[in-house]
Short mmCIF file of C-alpha atoms in Angstrom, two decimals:
data_model
loop_
_atom_site.label_atom_id
_atom_site.label_comp_id
_atom_site.label_asym_id
_atom_site.label_seq_id
_atom_site.Cartn_x
_atom_site.Cartn_y
_atom_site.Cartn_z
CA UNK A 6 62.52 -5.79 195.28
CA UNK A 7 63.73 -2.28 195.91
CA UNK A 8 65.17 -0.96 199.13
CA UNK A 9 62.70 1.92 199.02
CA UNK A 10 59.89 1.10 201.45
CA UNK A 11 56.44 2.68 201.75
CA UNK A 12 55.59 4.91 204.70
CA UNK A 13 52.68 4.83 207.12
CA UNK A 14 50.93 2.16 209.18
CA UNK A 15 47.36 1.23 210.07
CA UNK A 16 46.49 -0.99 213.03
CA UNK A 17 50.20 -1.71 213.41
CA UNK A 18 50.67 -2.90 209.81
CA UNK A 19 51.88 -1.07 206.68
CA UNK A 20 49.02 0.65 204.87
CA UNK A 21 50.07 -1.26 201.77
CA UNK A 22 48.73 -4.44 203.37
CA UNK A 23 45.20 -3.06 203.31
CA UNK A 24 45.65 -1.99 199.70
CA UNK A 25 46.64 -5.55 198.78
CA UNK A 26 43.79 -6.87 200.97
CA UNK A 27 41.24 -4.81 199.00
CA UNK A 28 42.84 -5.54 195.62
CA UNK A 29 42.75 -9.28 196.27
CA UNK A 30 39.23 -9.16 197.73
CA UNK A 31 37.82 -7.81 194.46
CA UNK A 32 39.98 -10.03 192.26
CA UNK A 33 38.85 -13.15 194.15
CA UNK A 34 35.26 -11.89 193.98
CA UNK A 35 35.67 -11.70 190.22
CA UNK A 36 37.17 -15.18 189.88
CA UNK A 37 34.71 -16.98 192.15
CA UNK A 38 31.70 -15.18 190.67
CA UNK A 39 32.69 -16.54 187.25
CA UNK A 40 33.53 -19.98 188.65
CA UNK A 41 30.14 -20.22 190.37
CA UNK A 42 28.20 -19.91 187.10
CA UNK A 43 30.64 -21.40 184.56
CA UNK A 44 29.20 -24.93 184.50
CA UNK A 45 25.63 -23.68 184.90
CA UNK A 46 26.08 -21.46 181.83
CA UNK A 47 27.58 -24.28 179.77
CA UNK A 48 24.77 -26.77 180.44
CA UNK A 49 21.85 -24.32 180.19
CA UNK A 50 20.02 -25.54 177.08
CA UNK A 51 17.58 -22.64 176.95
CA UNK A 52 18.86 -20.12 174.42
CA UNK A 53 17.42 -16.74 173.62
CA UNK A 54 17.82 -14.17 170.89
CA UNK A 55 17.73 -11.65 173.72
CA UNK A 56 20.14 -11.52 176.66
CA UNK A 57 20.71 -14.71 178.59
CA UNK A 58 20.69 -18.42 177.99
CA UNK A 59 23.52 -20.91 177.86
CA UNK A 60 25.53 -22.93 175.37
CA UNK A 61 23.56 -26.17 175.78
CA UNK A 62 26.52 -28.48 176.44
CA UNK A 63 26.12 -31.90 178.03
CA UNK A 64 26.99 -32.20 181.72
CA UNK A 65 29.94 -34.44 180.89
CA UNK A 66 31.48 -31.98 178.44
CA UNK A 67 30.92 -29.05 180.79
CA UNK A 68 32.56 -30.82 183.74
CA UNK A 69 35.50 -31.95 181.61
CA UNK A 70 36.13 -28.38 180.50
CA UNK A 71 35.70 -27.16 184.08
CA UNK A 72 38.48 -29.54 185.14
CA UNK A 73 40.74 -28.28 182.36
CA UNK A 74 40.06 -24.67 183.30
CA UNK A 75 40.72 -25.08 187.03
CA UNK A 76 43.80 -27.17 186.27
CA UNK A 77 45.25 -24.40 184.10
CA UNK A 78 44.41 -21.89 186.83
CA UNK A 79 47.03 -23.68 188.97
CA UNK A 80 49.46 -24.33 186.12
CA UNK A 81 49.84 -20.88 184.54
CA UNK A 82 51.02 -19.17 187.77
CA UNK A 83 54.27 -21.11 187.37
CA UNK A 84 54.88 -19.20 184.14
CA UNK A 85 53.49 -15.93 185.50
CA UNK A 86 55.67 -16.13 188.59
CA UNK A 87 58.77 -16.73 186.49
CA UNK A 88 57.95 -13.77 184.21
CA UNK A 89 57.42 -11.50 187.21
CA UNK A 90 60.66 -12.61 188.88
CA UNK A 91 62.82 -12.38 185.77
CA UNK A 92 61.23 -9.91 183.34
CA UNK A 93 58.23 -7.85 184.46
CA UNK A 94 58.37 -7.33 188.20
CA UNK A 95 55.37 -8.15 190.36
CA UNK A 96 53.61 -4.79 190.02
CA UNK A 97 53.60 -4.78 186.22
CA UNK A 98 52.58 -8.46 186.16
CA UNK A 99 49.56 -7.64 188.31
CA UNK A 100 48.49 -4.79 186.02
CA UNK A 101 48.81 -6.90 182.86
CA UNK A 102 47.20 -9.94 184.49
CA UNK A 103 44.34 -7.90 185.91
CA UNK A 104 43.65 -6.27 182.55
CA UNK A 105 43.60 -9.67 180.81
CA UNK A 106 41.28 -11.10 183.45
CA UNK A 107 38.88 -8.18 183.10
CA UNK A 108 38.97 -8.55 179.30
CA UNK A 109 38.27 -12.27 179.66
CA UNK A 110 35.28 -11.68 181.92
CA UNK A 111 33.79 -9.10 179.54
CA UNK A 112 34.34 -11.45 176.58
CA UNK A 113 32.31 -14.08 178.45
CA UNK A 114 29.69 -11.41 179.14
CA UNK A 115 29.20 -10.55 175.44
CA UNK A 116 25.54 -11.26 174.55
CA UNK A 117 24.98 -14.08 172.06
CA UNK A 118 23.02 -11.70 169.83
CA UNK A 119 26.25 -9.80 169.14
CA UNK A 120 27.92 -12.79 167.48
CA UNK A 121 25.42 -15.26 166.06
CA UNK A 122 27.11 -18.57 165.37
CA UNK A 123 30.33 -17.55 167.16
CA UNK A 124 29.15 -17.89 170.77
CA UNK A 125 31.43 -20.84 171.53
CA UNK A 126 34.42 -19.19 169.85
CA UNK A 127 33.98 -16.04 171.95
CA UNK A 128 33.60 -18.21 175.05
CA UNK A 129 36.95 -19.91 174.41
CA UNK A 130 38.64 -16.55 173.74
CA UNK A 131 37.29 -15.20 177.03
CA UNK A 132 38.28 -18.26 179.01
CA UNK A 133 41.77 -18.38 177.51
CA UNK A 134 42.36 -14.70 178.21
CA UNK A 135 41.15 -15.21 181.77
CA UNK A 136 43.57 -18.12 182.30
CA UNK A 137 46.54 -16.10 181.00
CA UNK A 138 45.65 -13.15 183.20
CA UNK A 139 45.25 -15.36 186.25
CA UNK A 140 48.73 -16.78 185.66
CA UNK A 141 50.24 -13.30 185.92
CA UNK A 142 48.07 -12.03 188.77
CA UNK A 143 47.71 -15.00 191.12
CA UNK A 144 51.30 -15.71 192.24
CA UNK A 145 52.44 -12.11 192.61
CA UNK A 146 49.89 -10.38 194.80
CA UNK A 147 50.62 -12.80 197.67
CA UNK A 148 54.38 -12.40 197.29
CA UNK A 149 54.04 -8.64 197.68
CA UNK A 150 52.40 -9.13 201.09
CA UNK A 151 55.58 -10.78 202.35
CA UNK A 152 57.74 -8.07 200.76
CA UNK A 153 56.09 -5.44 202.97
CA UNK A 154 57.98 -6.80 205.97
CA UNK A 155 61.71 -7.13 206.62
CA UNK A 156 63.17 -10.55 207.42
CA UNK A 157 62.26 -11.69 210.93
CA UNK A 158 59.37 -9.22 211.35
CA UNK A 159 56.86 -10.97 213.61
CA UNK A 160 53.97 -9.03 212.01
CA UNK A 161 54.27 -11.04 208.80
CA UNK A 162 52.21 -13.97 210.13
CA UNK A 163 49.41 -11.65 211.19
CA UNK A 164 49.56 -9.93 207.83
CA UNK A 165 48.76 -13.13 205.97
CA UNK A 166 45.88 -13.77 208.35
CA UNK A 167 44.42 -10.35 207.52
CA UNK A 168 45.08 -10.91 203.81
CA UNK A 169 43.35 -14.27 203.79
CA UNK A 170 40.27 -12.72 205.37
CA UNK A 171 40.06 -10.46 202.32
CA UNK A 172 40.36 -13.48 200.03
CA UNK A 173 37.49 -15.28 201.70
CA UNK A 174 35.29 -12.20 202.03
CA UNK A 175 35.57 -11.76 198.26
CA UNK A 176 34.89 -15.46 197.65
CA UNK A 177 31.88 -15.42 199.99
CA UNK A 178 30.34 -12.30 198.46
CA UNK A 179 30.69 -13.63 194.92
CA UNK A 180 28.04 -16.35 195.18
CA UNK A 181 25.45 -13.94 196.53
CA UNK A 182 26.09 -11.01 194.19
CA UNK A 183 26.40 -13.06 190.99
CA UNK A 184 23.06 -14.72 191.83
CA UNK A 185 21.47 -11.29 192.08
CA UNK A 186 22.95 -10.36 188.68
CA UNK A 187 21.87 -13.35 186.61
CA UNK A 188 18.38 -13.49 188.13
CA UNK A 189 17.64 -9.75 188.25
CA UNK A 190 18.58 -9.26 184.60
CA UNK A 191 16.92 -12.45 183.41
CA UNK A 192 13.57 -12.50 181.65
CA UNK A 193 10.65 -14.75 180.84
CA UNK A 194 9.85 -16.06 177.38
CA UNK A 195 7.11 -18.34 176.11
CA UNK A 196 8.42 -21.62 174.66
CA UNK A 197 5.93 -24.21 173.33
CA UNK A 198 3.14 -22.42 175.14
CA UNK A 199 4.93 -22.42 178.50
CA UNK A 200 6.51 -19.48 180.29
CA UNK A 201 10.22 -20.12 180.89
CA UNK A 202 12.57 -17.90 182.90
CA UNK A 203 15.95 -17.40 181.22
CA UNK A 204 18.85 -16.63 183.53
CA UNK A 205 21.08 -13.86 182.23
CA UNK A 206 24.45 -15.56 182.70
CA UNK A 207 26.14 -12.77 180.74
CA UNK A 208 25.06 -10.34 183.47
CA UNK A 209 26.84 -12.58 185.96
CA UNK A 210 30.05 -12.55 183.93
CA UNK A 211 29.72 -8.77 183.53
CA UNK A 212 29.41 -8.47 187.31
CA UNK A 213 32.63 -10.49 187.64
CA UNK A 214 34.33 -8.17 185.16
CA UNK A 215 33.29 -5.11 187.15
CA UNK A 216 34.85 -6.67 190.25
CA UNK A 217 38.14 -7.08 188.38
CA UNK A 218 38.02 -3.46 187.17
CA UNK A 219 37.51 -2.27 190.76
CA UNK A 220 40.56 -4.31 191.79
CA UNK A 221 42.67 -2.72 189.04
CA UNK A 222 41.52 0.83 189.80
CA UNK A 223 42.36 0.46 193.48
CA UNK A 224 45.82 -0.88 192.66
CA UNK A 225 46.52 1.74 189.98
CA UNK A 226 45.66 4.80 192.07
CA UNK A 227 47.12 3.79 195.44
CA UNK A 228 49.98 1.34 194.74
CA UNK A 229 52.86 3.81 194.45
CA UNK A 230 51.74 5.79 197.48
CA UNK A 231 51.17 2.81 199.78
CA UNK A 232 53.61 0.23 198.40
CA UNK A 233 56.52 2.43 197.42
CA UNK A 234 58.82 0.58 195.03
CA UNK A 235 57.79 -2.89 196.20
CA UNK A 236 57.22 -5.15 193.20
CA UNK A 237 58.61 -2.77 190.61
CA UNK A 238 61.94 -4.58 190.06
CA UNK A 239 62.15 -8.29 189.13
CA UNK A 240 63.18 -9.96 192.38
CA UNK A 241 65.05 -12.92 190.94
CA UNK A 242 67.22 -10.65 188.82
CA UNK A 243 68.40 -8.79 191.90
CA UNK A 244 68.99 -12.02 193.77
CA UNK A 245 70.96 -13.56 190.91
CA UNK A 246 73.11 -10.44 190.61
CA UNK A 247 73.78 -10.51 194.33
CA UNK A 248 74.80 -14.17 194.26
CA UNK A 249 77.01 -13.63 191.24
CA UNK A 250 78.74 -10.71 192.97
CA UNK A 251 79.41 -12.89 196.00
CA UNK A 252 80.64 -15.75 193.83
CA UNK A 253 77.91 -18.01 195.18
CA UNK A 254 77.09 -19.91 191.99
CA UNK A 255 78.00 -23.49 192.88
CA UNK A 256 75.34 -26.19 192.74
CA UNK A 257 75.66 -28.60 195.63
CA UNK A 258 74.40 -32.20 195.24
CA UNK A 259 71.43 -33.29 197.32
CA UNK A 260 72.22 -35.00 200.62
CA UNK A 261 70.47 -38.16 201.84
CA UNK A 262 68.37 -36.10 204.26
CA UNK A 263 67.30 -33.78 201.47
CA UNK A 264 66.43 -36.71 199.22
CA UNK A 265 64.31 -38.28 201.97
CA UNK A 266 62.47 -35.00 202.54
CA UNK A 267 61.77 -34.65 198.83
CA UNK A 268 60.32 -38.17 198.89
CA UNK A 269 57.87 -37.00 201.55
CA UNK A 270 56.77 -34.11 199.33
CA UNK A 271 56.25 -36.47 196.41
CA UNK A 272 54.26 -38.99 198.46
CA UNK A 273 52.08 -36.29 200.01
CA UNK A 274 51.60 -34.82 196.55
CA UNK A 275 50.02 -38.05 195.32
CA UNK A 276 47.53 -37.97 198.20
CA UNK A 277 46.78 -34.30 197.61
CA UNK A 278 45.68 -35.19 194.06
CA UNK A 279 43.06 -37.51 195.54
CA UNK A 280 41.82 -34.87 197.98
CA UNK A 281 41.55 -31.99 195.51
CA UNK A 282 40.03 -34.17 192.77
CA UNK A 283 37.18 -34.82 195.20
CA UNK A 284 37.05 -31.37 196.73
CA UNK A 285 36.81 -29.59 193.37
CA UNK A 286 33.53 -31.33 192.60
CA UNK A 287 32.13 -28.33 194.50
CA UNK A 288 32.18 -26.07 191.46
CA UNK A 289 31.35 -28.88 189.03
CA UNK A 290 29.26 -31.95 189.77
CA UNK A 291 28.00 -30.74 193.16
CA UNK A 292 27.07 -27.42 191.56
CA UNK A 293 24.97 -29.24 188.95
CA UNK A 294 23.43 -31.47 191.61
CA UNK A 295 22.46 -28.36 193.59
CA UNK A 296 20.87 -26.80 190.52
CA UNK A 297 19.00 -29.85 189.21
CA UNK A 298 18.23 -32.18 192.09
CA UNK A 299 18.04 -30.11 195.29
CA UNK A 300 14.96 -28.60 196.92
CA UNK A 301 16.16 -25.04 197.44
CA UNK A 302 12.83 -23.58 198.52
CA UNK A 303 12.50 -21.70 201.80
CA UNK A 304 8.82 -20.83 201.92
CA UNK A 305 8.11 -19.15 198.61
CA UNK A 306 11.75 -18.14 198.00
CA UNK A 307 14.15 -20.34 196.04
CA UNK A 308 17.76 -20.17 197.23
CA UNK A 309 19.97 -19.45 194.18
CA UNK A 310 22.36 -22.26 193.30
CA UNK A 311 25.44 -20.07 193.59
CA UNK A 312 24.74 -19.26 197.25
CA UNK A 313 26.08 -22.71 198.11
CA UNK A 314 29.40 -21.82 196.45
CA UNK A 315 29.95 -19.28 199.24
CA UNK A 316 29.66 -21.84 202.04
CA UNK A 317 33.30 -22.98 201.82
CA UNK A 318 34.66 -19.44 202.24
CA UNK A 319 32.28 -18.70 205.11
CA UNK A 320 33.19 -21.92 206.91
CA UNK A 321 36.90 -21.18 206.49
CA UNK A 322 36.60 -17.72 208.04
CA UNK A 323 34.63 -19.10 210.98
CA UNK A 324 36.48 -22.35 211.66
CA UNK A 325 40.13 -21.77 210.68
CA UNK A 326 40.99 -20.25 214.10
CA UNK A 327 39.00 -23.03 215.81
CA UNK A 328 40.89 -25.84 214.08
CA UNK A 329 44.21 -24.11 214.75
CA UNK A 330 43.32 -23.79 218.43
CA UNK A 331 42.36 -27.47 218.66
CA UNK A 332 45.79 -28.57 217.44
CA UNK A 333 47.47 -26.38 220.03
CA UNK A 334 45.21 -27.48 222.88
CA UNK A 335 46.09 -31.13 222.16
CA UNK A 336 49.69 -30.32 223.11
CA UNK A 337 51.83 -33.44 223.08
CA UNK A 338 48.90 -35.39 221.66
CA UNK A 339 48.72 -33.23 218.53
CA UNK A 340 48.81 -35.57 215.51
CA UNK A 341 51.76 -35.35 213.15
CA UNK A 342 51.36 -33.86 209.70
CA UNK A 343 50.73 -37.09 207.74
CA UNK A 344 47.98 -38.08 210.19
CA UNK A 345 46.37 -34.63 209.84
CA UNK A 346 46.55 -35.18 206.09
CA UNK A 347 44.86 -38.58 206.49
CA UNK A 348 42.17 -36.97 208.65
CA UNK A 349 41.53 -34.46 205.88
CA UNK A 350 40.97 -37.29 203.40
CA UNK A 351 38.64 -39.05 205.82
CA UNK A 352 36.57 -35.87 206.34
CA UNK A 353 36.33 -35.51 202.55
CA UNK A 354 34.85 -39.02 202.47
CA UNK A 355 32.35 -38.08 205.20
CA UNK A 356 31.25 -35.11 203.10
CA UNK A 357 30.51 -37.40 200.17
CA UNK A 358 28.48 -39.66 202.45
CA UNK A 359 26.16 -36.68 202.77
CA UNK A 360 25.98 -36.43 198.99
CA UNK A 361 25.13 -40.14 198.84
CA UNK A 362 22.40 -39.48 201.40
CA UNK A 363 20.99 -36.77 199.14
CA UNK A 364 20.77 -39.23 196.23
CA UNK A 365 19.25 -41.96 198.41
CA UNK A 366 16.58 -39.54 199.65
CA UNK A 367 15.40 -39.17 196.05
CA UNK A 368 14.95 -42.94 195.71
CA UNK A 369 15.92 -42.87 192.03
CA UNK A 370 13.00 -40.57 191.22
CA UNK A 371 14.24 -37.38 189.53
CA UNK A 372 10.94 -35.64 190.31
CA UNK A 373 11.77 -35.86 194.03
CA UNK A 374 14.18 -33.18 195.24
CA UNK A 375 16.70 -33.79 198.02
CA UNK A 376 17.06 -31.55 201.06
CA UNK A 377 19.56 -28.71 200.82
CA UNK A 378 20.88 -29.66 204.27
CA UNK A 379 22.70 -32.60 202.71
CA UNK A 380 24.72 -30.06 200.73
CA UNK A 381 25.39 -27.88 203.76
CA UNK A 382 26.71 -30.94 205.60
CA UNK A 383 28.88 -31.96 202.64
CA UNK A 384 30.42 -28.50 202.27
CA UNK A 385 31.00 -28.32 206.03
CA UNK A 386 32.94 -31.60 206.21
CA UNK A 387 34.83 -30.82 203.01
CA UNK A 388 35.93 -27.51 204.54
CA UNK A 389 36.97 -29.23 207.77
CA UNK A 390 39.01 -31.65 205.66
CA UNK A 391 40.56 -28.75 203.78
CA UNK A 392 41.59 -27.08 207.04
CA UNK A 393 43.23 -30.32 208.20
CA UNK A 394 45.03 -30.95 204.92
CA UNK A 395 45.62 -27.79 202.91
CA UNK A 396 47.80 -25.80 205.32
CA UNK A 397 49.81 -28.96 205.93
CA UNK A 398 50.63 -29.25 202.23
CA UNK A 399 52.00 -25.73 202.00
CA UNK A 400 53.84 -26.10 205.28
CA UNK A 401 55.37 -29.40 204.15
CA UNK A 402 56.90 -27.88 201.05
CA UNK A 403 58.31 -24.85 202.86
CA UNK A 404 59.76 -26.99 205.67
CA UNK A 405 61.08 -29.93 203.67
CA UNK A 406 62.25 -28.51 200.33
CA UNK A 407 66.01 -27.76 200.15
CA UNK A 408 66.36 -23.99 200.07
CA UNK A 409 68.16 -23.94 196.71
CA UNK A 410 65.27 -25.74 194.97
CA UNK A 411 62.38 -24.44 197.11
CA UNK A 412 60.71 -22.68 194.17
CA UNK A 413 61.01 -25.80 192.05
CA UNK A 414 59.34 -27.88 194.76
CA UNK A 415 56.55 -25.33 195.17
CA UNK A 416 56.09 -25.51 191.40
CA UNK A 417 55.85 -29.28 191.64
CA UNK A 418 53.19 -28.87 194.33
CA UNK A 419 51.21 -26.64 191.98
CA UNK A 420 51.49 -29.35 189.34
CA UNK A 421 49.93 -31.87 191.72
CA UNK A 422 47.00 -29.51 192.32
CA UNK A 423 46.66 -28.79 188.60
CA UNK A 424 46.52 -32.53 187.89
CA UNK A 425 43.95 -32.95 190.66
CA UNK A 426 41.66 -30.35 189.12
CA UNK A 427 41.82 -31.95 185.68
CA UNK A 428 41.22 -35.42 187.13
CA UNK A 429 38.34 -34.02 189.18
CA UNK A 430 36.74 -32.70 186.00
CA UNK A 431 37.12 -36.06 184.27
CA UNK A 432 35.61 -37.87 187.28
CA UNK A 433 32.65 -35.47 187.35
CA UNK A 434 32.12 -35.93 183.61
CA UNK A 435 31.30 -39.60 184.26
CA UNK A 436 27.78 -38.41 185.05
CA UNK A 437 27.16 -38.98 181.32
CA UNK A 438 26.55 -37.18 178.06
CA UNK A 439 22.97 -36.02 178.39
CA UNK A 440 21.39 -39.38 179.17
CA UNK A 441 18.15 -39.98 181.06
CA UNK A 442 17.86 -38.09 184.33
CA UNK A 443 17.54 -41.33 186.29
CA UNK A 444 20.75 -42.55 184.66
CA UNK A 445 22.51 -39.35 185.67
CA UNK A 446 21.34 -39.84 189.25
CA UNK A 447 22.71 -43.38 189.30
CA UNK A 448 26.00 -42.16 187.85
CA UNK A 449 26.19 -39.36 190.42
CA UNK A 450 25.69 -41.91 193.20
CA UNK A 451 28.50 -44.05 191.78
CA UNK A 452 30.81 -41.02 191.57
CA UNK A 453 30.07 -39.86 195.13
CA UNK A 454 30.52 -43.40 196.47
CA UNK A 455 33.70 -43.93 194.44
CA UNK A 456 35.29 -40.74 195.77
CA UNK A 457 34.26 -41.60 199.35
CA UNK A 458 35.75 -45.10 199.09
CA UNK A 459 38.95 -43.87 197.41
CA UNK A 460 39.43 -41.13 200.02
CA UNK A 461 38.83 -43.57 202.89
CA UNK A 462 41.28 -46.15 201.55
CA UNK A 463 43.84 -43.39 200.91
CA UNK A 464 43.41 -42.09 204.46
CA UNK A 465 44.06 -45.57 205.87
CA UNK A 466 47.14 -46.09 203.69
CA UNK A 467 48.54 -42.69 204.65
CA UNK A 468 47.87 -43.36 208.33
CA UNK A 469 49.81 -46.62 208.11
CA UNK A 470 52.67 -44.81 206.32
CA UNK A 471 52.79 -41.88 208.73
CA UNK A 472 55.62 -43.13 210.96
CA UNK A 473 57.86 -43.80 207.96
CA UNK A 474 57.10 -40.39 206.49
CA UNK A 475 57.95 -38.71 209.79
CA UNK A 476 61.27 -40.60 209.81
CA UNK A 477 62.02 -39.30 206.31
CA UNK A 478 61.39 -35.74 207.54
CA UNK A 479 64.50 -36.03 209.77
CA UNK A 480 63.19 -33.74 212.50
CA UNK A 481 61.69 -31.07 210.25
CA UNK A 482 58.57 -30.91 212.45
CA UNK A 483 59.72 -28.73 215.32
CA UNK A 484 57.96 -27.82 218.54
CA UNK A 485 57.01 -24.28 219.60
CA UNK A 486 58.04 -22.28 222.65
CA UNK A 487 54.59 -21.03 223.62
CA UNK A 488 50.97 -21.85 222.88
CA UNK A 489 50.40 -18.30 221.57
CA UNK A 490 53.33 -18.58 219.18
CA UNK A 491 52.11 -21.93 217.90
CA UNK A 492 48.56 -20.67 217.39
CA UNK A 493 49.77 -17.60 215.52
CA UNK A 494 51.93 -19.73 213.22
CA UNK A 495 49.16 -22.28 212.57
CA UNK A 496 46.67 -19.59 211.51
CA UNK A 497 49.34 -17.86 209.43
CA UNK A 498 50.13 -21.08 207.57
CA UNK A 499 46.43 -21.46 206.79
CA UNK A 500 46.38 -17.86 205.61
CA UNK A 501 49.39 -18.34 203.30
CA UNK A 502 47.82 -21.44 201.80
CA UNK A 503 44.56 -19.60 201.14
CA UNK A 504 46.56 -16.86 199.45
CA UNK A 505 48.02 -19.47 197.10
CA UNK A 506 45.00 -21.75 196.73
CA UNK A 507 42.44 -19.06 196.02
#
């Protein structure tokens, strides 16, 4: 981080904040547009010599790969963050990462007719390039938001709130725009005497690539003017040089208090695996259920499957301030962090009760479609659970981790989330390898019920452990001076988590 700071403000914040807001909005649009159609593309068995069609994978294989992909999305930022801190600097890491992500999206968008017989190979190249680019981009754009403000600047909390709005606007737009792309550029063909509409998934990936290019162009043309030298020098190198000059190189052993606090992080990490393994069914199993088993008709118009992928982002924008206000209004009765975490797990279970209701409505008959309102209810309760649990996880690490190993503990937290995504993919893959539709429905019911039961039992266990966990925190949960200060901090914590999670 350089001492040279950018000039100029807008609405009381540095103009660079709104540059990063816009850059991240389009990058998150790109990522979530691709994520919304990834599984749908893999399982689409209709292939065409023209544009469109999928790879024809089984649902189980597609969901397993989806879990691997989303797991690596959380794992590679550990490497990308280290490279930015020690070698590249944040700005250069963002440029390289953004370029790789755009290249990955366009590789996925390459029509099958361009590479007969090599469709799957090109898919893996695109996905791998996308993962590497994400690792460089994801951890560094959020860090630069904090670098806009000097230590102790009260505007920093509000800045993350603004930034997280950009994240969720991009995520919300993605489901709608990618649906327009793959349907508008699709076409009808006659197969065995029947007219079949082929979705142009490549157009969707191309749309995602365009979003990434827009993000890069904005950053390239305005970064130096609005950010100054922020992110141009590897931060850790400067910090290490400063510590060496001051002779501050000793490594102190962990105290008992620090060890207890680390135990809390580890315990909460195990429960966060359970939550995210269930929550991430949204882009996998629930996405397939929406596509195959849900009545999406409103009059004569069929709601595109990917529209439902935007519900989480919309609900977050609307309800994050509401949830934060509720905690503050409770005052002395506000639950402690482990209990909030347990509540998040319980709300996840409630969401899957709605998914069980959707299956029960079908009565085992695959020709009967379930109401889309079951899905809306599931996504709503999952988002409420996320708002109870996710900000707490980030806050826990920042409050409890010893300062000298804070980055290591945050890395460990990312590992928990990476493991959760992979486990979530494996759980979703239990729907089966292309068996009878009725069998898939029965398997889906078992998966939804299993997650609901596991989340409920986990919530009860965590609730019973909460007092002990609070003891191990050794007073880390502090009270606030004013209701306004507490509300501002609660929303800001949610914003910082969204910056990391998304």
